[in-house]
Short mmCIF file of C-alpha atoms and ligand atoms in Angstrom, two decimals:
data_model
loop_
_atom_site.label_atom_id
_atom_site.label_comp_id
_atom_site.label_asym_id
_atom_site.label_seq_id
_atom_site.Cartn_x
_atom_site.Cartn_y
_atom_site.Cartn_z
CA UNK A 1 -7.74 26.03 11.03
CA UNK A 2 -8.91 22.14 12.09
CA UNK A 3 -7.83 19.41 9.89
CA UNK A 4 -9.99 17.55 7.41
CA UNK A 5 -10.49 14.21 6.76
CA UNK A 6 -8.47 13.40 3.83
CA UNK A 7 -9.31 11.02 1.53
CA UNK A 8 -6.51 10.89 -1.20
CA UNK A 9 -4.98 7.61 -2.21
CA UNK A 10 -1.59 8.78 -1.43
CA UNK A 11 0.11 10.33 -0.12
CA UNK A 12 -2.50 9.97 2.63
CA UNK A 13 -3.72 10.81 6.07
CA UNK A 14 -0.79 10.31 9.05
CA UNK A 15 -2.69 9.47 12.58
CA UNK A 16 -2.47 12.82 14.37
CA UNK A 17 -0.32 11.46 17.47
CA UNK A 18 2.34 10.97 14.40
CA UNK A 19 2.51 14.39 13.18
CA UNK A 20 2.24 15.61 16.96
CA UNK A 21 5.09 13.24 18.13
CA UNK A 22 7.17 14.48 14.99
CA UNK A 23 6.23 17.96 15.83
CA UNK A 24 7.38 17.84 19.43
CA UNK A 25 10.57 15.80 18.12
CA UNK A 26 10.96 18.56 15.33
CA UNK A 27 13.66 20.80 16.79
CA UNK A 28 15.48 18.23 19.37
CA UNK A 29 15.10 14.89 19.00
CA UNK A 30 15.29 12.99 22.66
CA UNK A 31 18.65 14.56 23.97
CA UNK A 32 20.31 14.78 21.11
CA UNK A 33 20.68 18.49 20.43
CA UNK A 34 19.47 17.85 16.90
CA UNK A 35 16.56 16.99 14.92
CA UNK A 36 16.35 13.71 13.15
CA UNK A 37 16.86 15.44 10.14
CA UNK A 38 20.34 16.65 11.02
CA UNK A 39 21.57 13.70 12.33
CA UNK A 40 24.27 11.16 10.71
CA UNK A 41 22.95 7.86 9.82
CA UNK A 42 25.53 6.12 10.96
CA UNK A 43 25.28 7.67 14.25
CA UNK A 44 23.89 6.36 17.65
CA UNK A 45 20.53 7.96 17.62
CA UNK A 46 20.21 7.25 14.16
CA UNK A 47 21.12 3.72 14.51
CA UNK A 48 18.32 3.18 17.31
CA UNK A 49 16.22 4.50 15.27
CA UNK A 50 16.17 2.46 12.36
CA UNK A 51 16.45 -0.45 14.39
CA UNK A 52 13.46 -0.18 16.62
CA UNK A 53 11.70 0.73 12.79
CA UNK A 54 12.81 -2.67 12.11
CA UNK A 55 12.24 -4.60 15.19
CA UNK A 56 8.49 -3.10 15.27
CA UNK A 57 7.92 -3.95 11.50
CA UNK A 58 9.07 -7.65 12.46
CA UNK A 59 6.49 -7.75 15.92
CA UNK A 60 3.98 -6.63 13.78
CA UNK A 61 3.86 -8.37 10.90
CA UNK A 62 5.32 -11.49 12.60
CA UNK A 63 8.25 -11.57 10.25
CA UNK A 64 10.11 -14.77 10.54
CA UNK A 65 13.96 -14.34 10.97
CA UNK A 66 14.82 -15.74 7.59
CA UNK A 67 13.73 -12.53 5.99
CA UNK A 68 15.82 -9.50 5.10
CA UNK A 69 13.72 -6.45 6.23
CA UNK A 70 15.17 -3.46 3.37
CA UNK A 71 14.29 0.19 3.92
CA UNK A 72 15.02 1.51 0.09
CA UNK A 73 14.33 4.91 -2.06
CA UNK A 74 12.23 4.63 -5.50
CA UNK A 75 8.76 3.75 -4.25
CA UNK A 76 6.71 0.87 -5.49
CA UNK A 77 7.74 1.43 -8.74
CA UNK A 78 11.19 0.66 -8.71
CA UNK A 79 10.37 -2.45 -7.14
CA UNK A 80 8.37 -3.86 -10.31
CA UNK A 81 12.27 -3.68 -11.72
CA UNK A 82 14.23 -4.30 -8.83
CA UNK A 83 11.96 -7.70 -8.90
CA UNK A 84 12.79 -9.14 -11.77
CA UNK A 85 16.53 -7.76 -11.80
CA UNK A 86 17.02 -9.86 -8.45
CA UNK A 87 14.42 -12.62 -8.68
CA UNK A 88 14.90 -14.21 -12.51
CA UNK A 89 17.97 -16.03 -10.83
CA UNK A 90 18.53 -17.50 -14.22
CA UNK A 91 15.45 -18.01 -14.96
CA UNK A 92 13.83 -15.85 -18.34
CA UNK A 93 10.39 -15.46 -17.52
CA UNK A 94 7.91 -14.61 -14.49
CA UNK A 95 4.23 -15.07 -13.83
CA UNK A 96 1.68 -11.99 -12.94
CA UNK A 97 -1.33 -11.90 -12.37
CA UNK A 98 -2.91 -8.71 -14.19
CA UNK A 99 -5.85 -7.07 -12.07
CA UNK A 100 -5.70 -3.71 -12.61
CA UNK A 101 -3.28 -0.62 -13.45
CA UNK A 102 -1.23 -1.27 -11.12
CA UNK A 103 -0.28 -4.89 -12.21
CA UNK A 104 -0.28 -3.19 -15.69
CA UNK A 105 2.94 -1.22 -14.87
CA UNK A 106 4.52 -3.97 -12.65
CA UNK A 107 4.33 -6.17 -15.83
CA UNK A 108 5.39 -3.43 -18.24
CA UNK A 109 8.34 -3.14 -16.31
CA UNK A 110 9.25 -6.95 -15.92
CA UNK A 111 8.93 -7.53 -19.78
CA UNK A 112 12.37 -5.11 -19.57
CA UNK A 113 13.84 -7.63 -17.86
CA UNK A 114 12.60 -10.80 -19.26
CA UNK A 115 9.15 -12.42 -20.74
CA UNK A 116 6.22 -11.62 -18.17
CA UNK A 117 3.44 -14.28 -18.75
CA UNK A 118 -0.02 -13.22 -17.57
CA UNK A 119 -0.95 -16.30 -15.51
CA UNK A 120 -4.62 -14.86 -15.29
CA UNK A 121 -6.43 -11.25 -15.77
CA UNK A 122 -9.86 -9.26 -15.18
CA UNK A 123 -8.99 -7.04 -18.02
CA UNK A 124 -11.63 -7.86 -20.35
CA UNK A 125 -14.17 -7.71 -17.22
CA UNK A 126 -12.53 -3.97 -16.88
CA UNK A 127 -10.94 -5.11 -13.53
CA UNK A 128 -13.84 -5.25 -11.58
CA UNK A 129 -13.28 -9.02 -9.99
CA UNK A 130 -10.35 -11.07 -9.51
CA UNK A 131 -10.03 -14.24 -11.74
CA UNK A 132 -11.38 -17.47 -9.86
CA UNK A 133 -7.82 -18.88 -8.57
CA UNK A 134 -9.27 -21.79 -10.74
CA UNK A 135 -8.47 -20.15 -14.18
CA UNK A 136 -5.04 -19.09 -13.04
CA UNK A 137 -1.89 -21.17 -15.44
CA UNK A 138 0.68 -20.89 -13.70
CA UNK A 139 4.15 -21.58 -15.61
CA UNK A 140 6.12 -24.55 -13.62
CA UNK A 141 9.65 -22.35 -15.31
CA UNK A 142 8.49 -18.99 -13.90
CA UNK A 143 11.28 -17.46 -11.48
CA UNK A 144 8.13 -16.36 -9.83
CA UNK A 145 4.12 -15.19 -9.36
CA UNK A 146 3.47 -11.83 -8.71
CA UNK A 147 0.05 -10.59 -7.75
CA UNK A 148 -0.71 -7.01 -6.46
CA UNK A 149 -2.58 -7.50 -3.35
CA UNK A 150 -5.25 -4.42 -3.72
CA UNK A 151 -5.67 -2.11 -6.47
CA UNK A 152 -5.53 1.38 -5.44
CA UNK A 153 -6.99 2.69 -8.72
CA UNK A 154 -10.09 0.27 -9.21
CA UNK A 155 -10.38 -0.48 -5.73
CA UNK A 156 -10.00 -4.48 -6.49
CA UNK A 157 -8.22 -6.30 -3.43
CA UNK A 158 -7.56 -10.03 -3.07
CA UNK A 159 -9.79 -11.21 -0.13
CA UNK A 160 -7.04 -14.21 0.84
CA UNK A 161 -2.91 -15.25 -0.21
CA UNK A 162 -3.62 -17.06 -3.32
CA UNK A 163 -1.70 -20.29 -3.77
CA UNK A 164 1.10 -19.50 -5.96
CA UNK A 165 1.05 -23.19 -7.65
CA UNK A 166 4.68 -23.90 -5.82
CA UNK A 167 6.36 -20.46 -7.02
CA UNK A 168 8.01 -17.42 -4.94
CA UNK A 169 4.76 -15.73 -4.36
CA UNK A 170 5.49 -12.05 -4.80
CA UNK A 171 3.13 -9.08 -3.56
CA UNK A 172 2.99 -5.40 -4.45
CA UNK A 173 1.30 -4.77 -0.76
CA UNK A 174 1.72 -0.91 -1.39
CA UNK A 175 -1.80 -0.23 -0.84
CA UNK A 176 -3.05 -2.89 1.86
CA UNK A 177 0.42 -3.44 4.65
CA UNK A 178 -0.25 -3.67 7.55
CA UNK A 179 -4.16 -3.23 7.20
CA UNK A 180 -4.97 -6.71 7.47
CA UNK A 181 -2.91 -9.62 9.39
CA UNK A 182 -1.22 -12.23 6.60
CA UNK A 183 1.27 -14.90 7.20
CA UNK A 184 4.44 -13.31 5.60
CA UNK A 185 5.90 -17.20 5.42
CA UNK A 186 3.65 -17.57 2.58
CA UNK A 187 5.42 -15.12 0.35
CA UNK A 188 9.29 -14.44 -1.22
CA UNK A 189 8.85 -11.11 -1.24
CA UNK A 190 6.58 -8.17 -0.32
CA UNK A 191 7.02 -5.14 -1.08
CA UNK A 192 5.20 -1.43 -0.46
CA UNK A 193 5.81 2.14 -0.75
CA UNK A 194 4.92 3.95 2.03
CA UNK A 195 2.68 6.58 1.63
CA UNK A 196 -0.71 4.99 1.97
CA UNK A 197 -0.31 2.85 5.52
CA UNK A 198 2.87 3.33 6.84
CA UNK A 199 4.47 6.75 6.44
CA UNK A 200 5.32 9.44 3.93
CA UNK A 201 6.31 9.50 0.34
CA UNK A 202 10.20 8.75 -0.45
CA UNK A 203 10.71 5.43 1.28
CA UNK A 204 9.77 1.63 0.78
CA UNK A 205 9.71 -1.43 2.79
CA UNK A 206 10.79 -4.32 1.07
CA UNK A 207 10.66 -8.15 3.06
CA UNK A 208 12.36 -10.94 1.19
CA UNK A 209 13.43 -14.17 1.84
CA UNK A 210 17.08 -14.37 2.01
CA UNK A 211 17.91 -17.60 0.33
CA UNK A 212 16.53 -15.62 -3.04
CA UNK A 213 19.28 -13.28 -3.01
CA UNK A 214 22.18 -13.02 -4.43
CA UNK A 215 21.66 -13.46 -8.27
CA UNK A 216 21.04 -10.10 -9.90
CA UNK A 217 21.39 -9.79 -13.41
CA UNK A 218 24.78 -8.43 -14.38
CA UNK A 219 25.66 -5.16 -14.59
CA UNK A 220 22.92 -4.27 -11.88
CA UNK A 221 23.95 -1.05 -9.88
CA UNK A 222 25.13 -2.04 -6.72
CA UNK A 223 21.76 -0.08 -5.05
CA UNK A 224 19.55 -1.98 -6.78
CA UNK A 225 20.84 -5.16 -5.28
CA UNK A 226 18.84 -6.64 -2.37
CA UNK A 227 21.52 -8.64 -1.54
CA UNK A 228 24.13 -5.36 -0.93
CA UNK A 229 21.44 -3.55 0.68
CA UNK A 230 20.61 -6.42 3.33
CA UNK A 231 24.23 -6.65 4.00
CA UNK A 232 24.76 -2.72 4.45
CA UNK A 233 21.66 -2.31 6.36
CA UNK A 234 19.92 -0.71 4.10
CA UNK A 235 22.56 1.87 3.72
CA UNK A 236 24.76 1.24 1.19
CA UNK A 237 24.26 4.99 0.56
CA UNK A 238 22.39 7.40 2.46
CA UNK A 239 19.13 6.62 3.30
CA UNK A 240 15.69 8.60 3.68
CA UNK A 241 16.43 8.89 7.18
CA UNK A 242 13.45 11.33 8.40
CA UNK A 243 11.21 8.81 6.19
CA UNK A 244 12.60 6.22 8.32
CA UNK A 245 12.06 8.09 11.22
CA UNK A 246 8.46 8.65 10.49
CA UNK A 247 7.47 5.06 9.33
CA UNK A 248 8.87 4.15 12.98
CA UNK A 249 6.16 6.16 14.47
CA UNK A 250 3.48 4.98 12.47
CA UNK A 251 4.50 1.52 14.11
CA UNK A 252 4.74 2.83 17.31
CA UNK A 253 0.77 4.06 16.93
CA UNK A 254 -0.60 1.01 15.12
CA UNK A 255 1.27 -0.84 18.32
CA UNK A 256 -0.17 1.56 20.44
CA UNK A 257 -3.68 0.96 18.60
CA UNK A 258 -3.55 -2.61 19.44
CA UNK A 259 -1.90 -3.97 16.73
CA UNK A 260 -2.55 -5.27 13.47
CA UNK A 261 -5.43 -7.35 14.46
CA UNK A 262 -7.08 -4.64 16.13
CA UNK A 263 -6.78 -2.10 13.06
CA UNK A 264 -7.96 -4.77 10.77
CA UNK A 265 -10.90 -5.37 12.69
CA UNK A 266 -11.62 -1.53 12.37
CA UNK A 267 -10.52 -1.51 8.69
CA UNK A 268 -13.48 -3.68 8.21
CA UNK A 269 -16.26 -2.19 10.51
CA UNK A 270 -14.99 1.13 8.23
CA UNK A 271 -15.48 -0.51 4.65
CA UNK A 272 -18.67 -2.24 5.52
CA UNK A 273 -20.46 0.72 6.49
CA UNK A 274 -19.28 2.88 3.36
CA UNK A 275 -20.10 -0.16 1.11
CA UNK A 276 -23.28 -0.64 3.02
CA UNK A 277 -24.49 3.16 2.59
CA UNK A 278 -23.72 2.89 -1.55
CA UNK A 279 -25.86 -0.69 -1.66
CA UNK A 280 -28.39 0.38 0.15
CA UNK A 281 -28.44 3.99 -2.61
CA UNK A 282 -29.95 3.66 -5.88
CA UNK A 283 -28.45 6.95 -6.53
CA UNK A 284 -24.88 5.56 -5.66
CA UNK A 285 -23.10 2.77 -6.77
CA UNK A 286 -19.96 0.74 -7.18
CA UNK A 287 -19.04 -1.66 -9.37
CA UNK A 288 -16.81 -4.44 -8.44
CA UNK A 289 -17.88 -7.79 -7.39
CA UNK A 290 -18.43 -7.67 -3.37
CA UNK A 291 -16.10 -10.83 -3.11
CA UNK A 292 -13.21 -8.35 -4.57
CA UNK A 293 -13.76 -4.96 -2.90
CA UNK A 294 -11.28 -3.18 -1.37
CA UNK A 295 -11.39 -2.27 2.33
CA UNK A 296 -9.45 0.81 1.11
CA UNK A 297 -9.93 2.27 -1.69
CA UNK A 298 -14.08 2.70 -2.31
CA UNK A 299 -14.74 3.82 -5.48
CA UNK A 300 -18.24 5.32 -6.38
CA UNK A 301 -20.12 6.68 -8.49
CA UNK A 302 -23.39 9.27 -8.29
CA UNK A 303 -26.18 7.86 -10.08
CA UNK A 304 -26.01 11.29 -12.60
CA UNK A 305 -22.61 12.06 -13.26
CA UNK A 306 -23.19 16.00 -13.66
CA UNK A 307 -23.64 16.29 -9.94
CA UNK A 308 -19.52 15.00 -9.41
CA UNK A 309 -18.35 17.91 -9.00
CA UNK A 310 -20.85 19.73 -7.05
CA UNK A 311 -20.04 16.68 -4.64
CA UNK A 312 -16.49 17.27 -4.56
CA UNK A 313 -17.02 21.35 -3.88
CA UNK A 314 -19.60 20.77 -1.02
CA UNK A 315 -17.50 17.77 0.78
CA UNK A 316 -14.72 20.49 0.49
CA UNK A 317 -17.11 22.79 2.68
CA UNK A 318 -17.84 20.27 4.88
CA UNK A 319 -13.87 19.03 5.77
CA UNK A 320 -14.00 15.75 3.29
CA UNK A 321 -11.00 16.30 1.11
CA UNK A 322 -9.48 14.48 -1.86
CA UNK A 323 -12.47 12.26 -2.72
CA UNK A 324 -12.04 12.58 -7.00
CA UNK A 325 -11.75 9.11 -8.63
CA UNK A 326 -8.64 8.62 -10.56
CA UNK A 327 -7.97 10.56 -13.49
CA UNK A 328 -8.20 7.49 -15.77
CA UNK A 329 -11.29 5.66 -14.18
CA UNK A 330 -13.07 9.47 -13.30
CA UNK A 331 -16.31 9.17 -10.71
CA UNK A 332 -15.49 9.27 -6.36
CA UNK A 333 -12.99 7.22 -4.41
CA UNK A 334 -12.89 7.64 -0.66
CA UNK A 335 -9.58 5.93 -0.15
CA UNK A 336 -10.09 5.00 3.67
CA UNK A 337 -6.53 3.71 5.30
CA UNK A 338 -5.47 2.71 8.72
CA UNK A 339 -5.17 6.55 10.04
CA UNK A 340 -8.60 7.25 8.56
CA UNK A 341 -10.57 7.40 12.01
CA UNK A 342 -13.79 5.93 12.09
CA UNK A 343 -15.48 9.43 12.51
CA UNK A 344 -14.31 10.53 8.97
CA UNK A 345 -16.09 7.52 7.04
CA UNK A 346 -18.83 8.20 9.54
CA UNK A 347 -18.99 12.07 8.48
CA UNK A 348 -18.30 11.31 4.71
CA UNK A 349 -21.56 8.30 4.93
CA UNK A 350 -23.51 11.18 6.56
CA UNK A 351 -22.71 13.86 4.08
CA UNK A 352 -23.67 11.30 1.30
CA UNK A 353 -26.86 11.41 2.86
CA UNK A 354 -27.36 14.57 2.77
CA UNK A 355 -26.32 15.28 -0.75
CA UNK A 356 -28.58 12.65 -1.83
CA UNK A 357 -31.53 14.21 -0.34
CA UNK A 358 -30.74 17.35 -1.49
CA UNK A 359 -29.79 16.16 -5.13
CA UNK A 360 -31.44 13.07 -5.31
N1 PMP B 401 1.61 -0.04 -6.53
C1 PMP B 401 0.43 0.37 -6.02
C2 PMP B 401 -0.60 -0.66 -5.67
C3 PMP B 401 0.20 1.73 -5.83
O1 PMP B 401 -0.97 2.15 -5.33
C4 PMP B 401 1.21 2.67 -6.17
C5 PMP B 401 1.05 4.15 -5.94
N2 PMP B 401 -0.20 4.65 -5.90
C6 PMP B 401 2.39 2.18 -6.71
C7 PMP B 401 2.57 0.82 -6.86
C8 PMP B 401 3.50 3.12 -7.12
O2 PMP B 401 4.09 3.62 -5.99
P1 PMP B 401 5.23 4.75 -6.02
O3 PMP B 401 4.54 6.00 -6.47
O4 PMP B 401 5.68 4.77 -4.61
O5 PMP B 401 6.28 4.31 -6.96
#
């Protein structure tokens, strides 16, 4: 058995050093007697653990020091309420900015919480673009402006920070961390579940600015409070601590890879190829505006749609896995992350190819 190049938009390909360092770890960790898994997390080992996770997060992503750094359970999508439940501070409504499913659901969610005004949205252009920054109102009373930074679904992704018109600029990042160097000054809060660029399913990374915290709506849980979790550590009850583990040595390899910089730089060598080989197709082709695109999530589609699953069985056969759009939108997506090596969108570009001229 070899492994394949997997293409799924999460939960996704780990860089193989990862798995191997977890495998070697699996059964003992260090000399501990124990594996990770077994461990207390209050304990030493534990402890060094999630703080190197921490420190490496905060080297990476140059995360300035007035910034809680949260390691929390619910993924992405207890965020779009944890959001509003911590960030109204008073306040009854929020901006978003609506560019695809995902923003859907984060703005379902908020409108539990308070009134959500859609500051701009690419709806009626079926979220293929991003709405010039332009023809964006942006509510002076908002608590805040959330945007989501790339849509996993529709493969939309904001080339720049937008200027959040002197609100908290908030960012569901679940989909582009850590692929592309930002200036985390610029926002309130980020936030990202793990499973696409950073780790496995089951734990999220949440980076806020601590002078927001501290005025949760009543009656909020205690776990759902930013403001308890930064002051227990993230551990106000027991956290996902093999997650944790993990995530750490995803750092370790993207620090290992050179950095953020570095990764970027291949992020976008990797999307320009893929993008180039459907352009340069008449018999594939994707639809969103080339100033939008995501560098990773490429959706496609084959000129005659009765061929999609033929190309799904025969990338099967030849090691491309997991390349069926989303059940809502239908057609391809080769969702291409940081541990997706340059050789896989090189094999998938070369099997396209060769479908085409076989099918074509
Ligand atoms: N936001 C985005 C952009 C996503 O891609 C996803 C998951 N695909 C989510 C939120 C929801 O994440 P989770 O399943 O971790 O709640």
């Amino acid at each position: 058995m070899s492994r394949v190049f997997n293409f799924s938009p999460g939960p996704s390909m780990l860089p193989e050093p990862v798995l191997r360092q977890a495998q070697q770890d699996m059964v003992e960790f260090g000399a501990s007697g124990m594996s990770v898994m077994e461990m207390s997390h209050r304990g030493k080992d534990f402890m060094a653990i999630a703080a190197e996770t921490e420190a490496d997060l905060r080297e990476l992503m140059g995360i300035p020091d007035s910034y809680k750094v949260l390691f929390l359970q619910g993924g992405a999508t207890s965020q779009f309420a944890m959001v509003p439940i911590n960030l109204l501070r008073g306040k009854t409504k929020a901006c978003y900015v609506q560019t695809g499913l995902w923003s859907e659901k984060a703005i379902a969610e908020a409108k539990r919480f308070g009134e959500a005004v859609i500051a701009a949205s690419s709806k009626n252009e079926n979220y293929m673009s991003i709405p010039a920054r332009s023809t964006w109102t942006v509510d002076p009373d908002a608590a805040y402006l959330h945007y989501t930074s790339n849509e996993t679904i529709g493969g939309v992704e904001f080339p720049e920070i937008p200027d959040a018109g002197g609100l908290p600029l908030v960012c569901d990042m679940s989909s582009n961390i850590l692929s592309r160097v930002i200036d985390v000054s610029r926002y309130a809060l980020i936030y990202a579940g793990a499973q696409k660029n950073m780790g496995p399913a089951g734990i999220t990374v949440v980076i806020v600015r601590e002078d927001l915290l501290g005025q949760v709506l009543p009656h909020t849980p205690s776990l759902f409070d930013y403001r308890v979790q930064a002051d227990q550590g993230s551990m106000v009850n027991t956290p996902p601590t093999y997650n944790w583990y993990l995530l750490g040595l995803v750092l370790q390899w993207i620090k290992s890879e050179g950095g953020v910089g570095h990764i970027e730089q291949r992020n976008i060598r990797k999307a320009r190829k893929l993008y180039d080989a459907i352009d340069t197709s008449d018999f594939y082709s994707n639809p969103v505006d080339p100033e939008a695109r995501s560098r990773m999530n490429v959706p496609f589609r084959l000129r005659d749609a009765s061929l999609e699953k033929a190309f799904v069985q025969e990338a099967k056969q030849a090691g491309l896995v997991t390349l069926e759009g989303h059940r809502s939108v239908g057609g391809m997506r080769a969702s291409i992350y940081n541990a997706m090596p340059e050789a896989g969108v090189d094999a998938l570009i070369a099997f396209m190819s060769d479908f085409e001229r076989r099918h074509g």
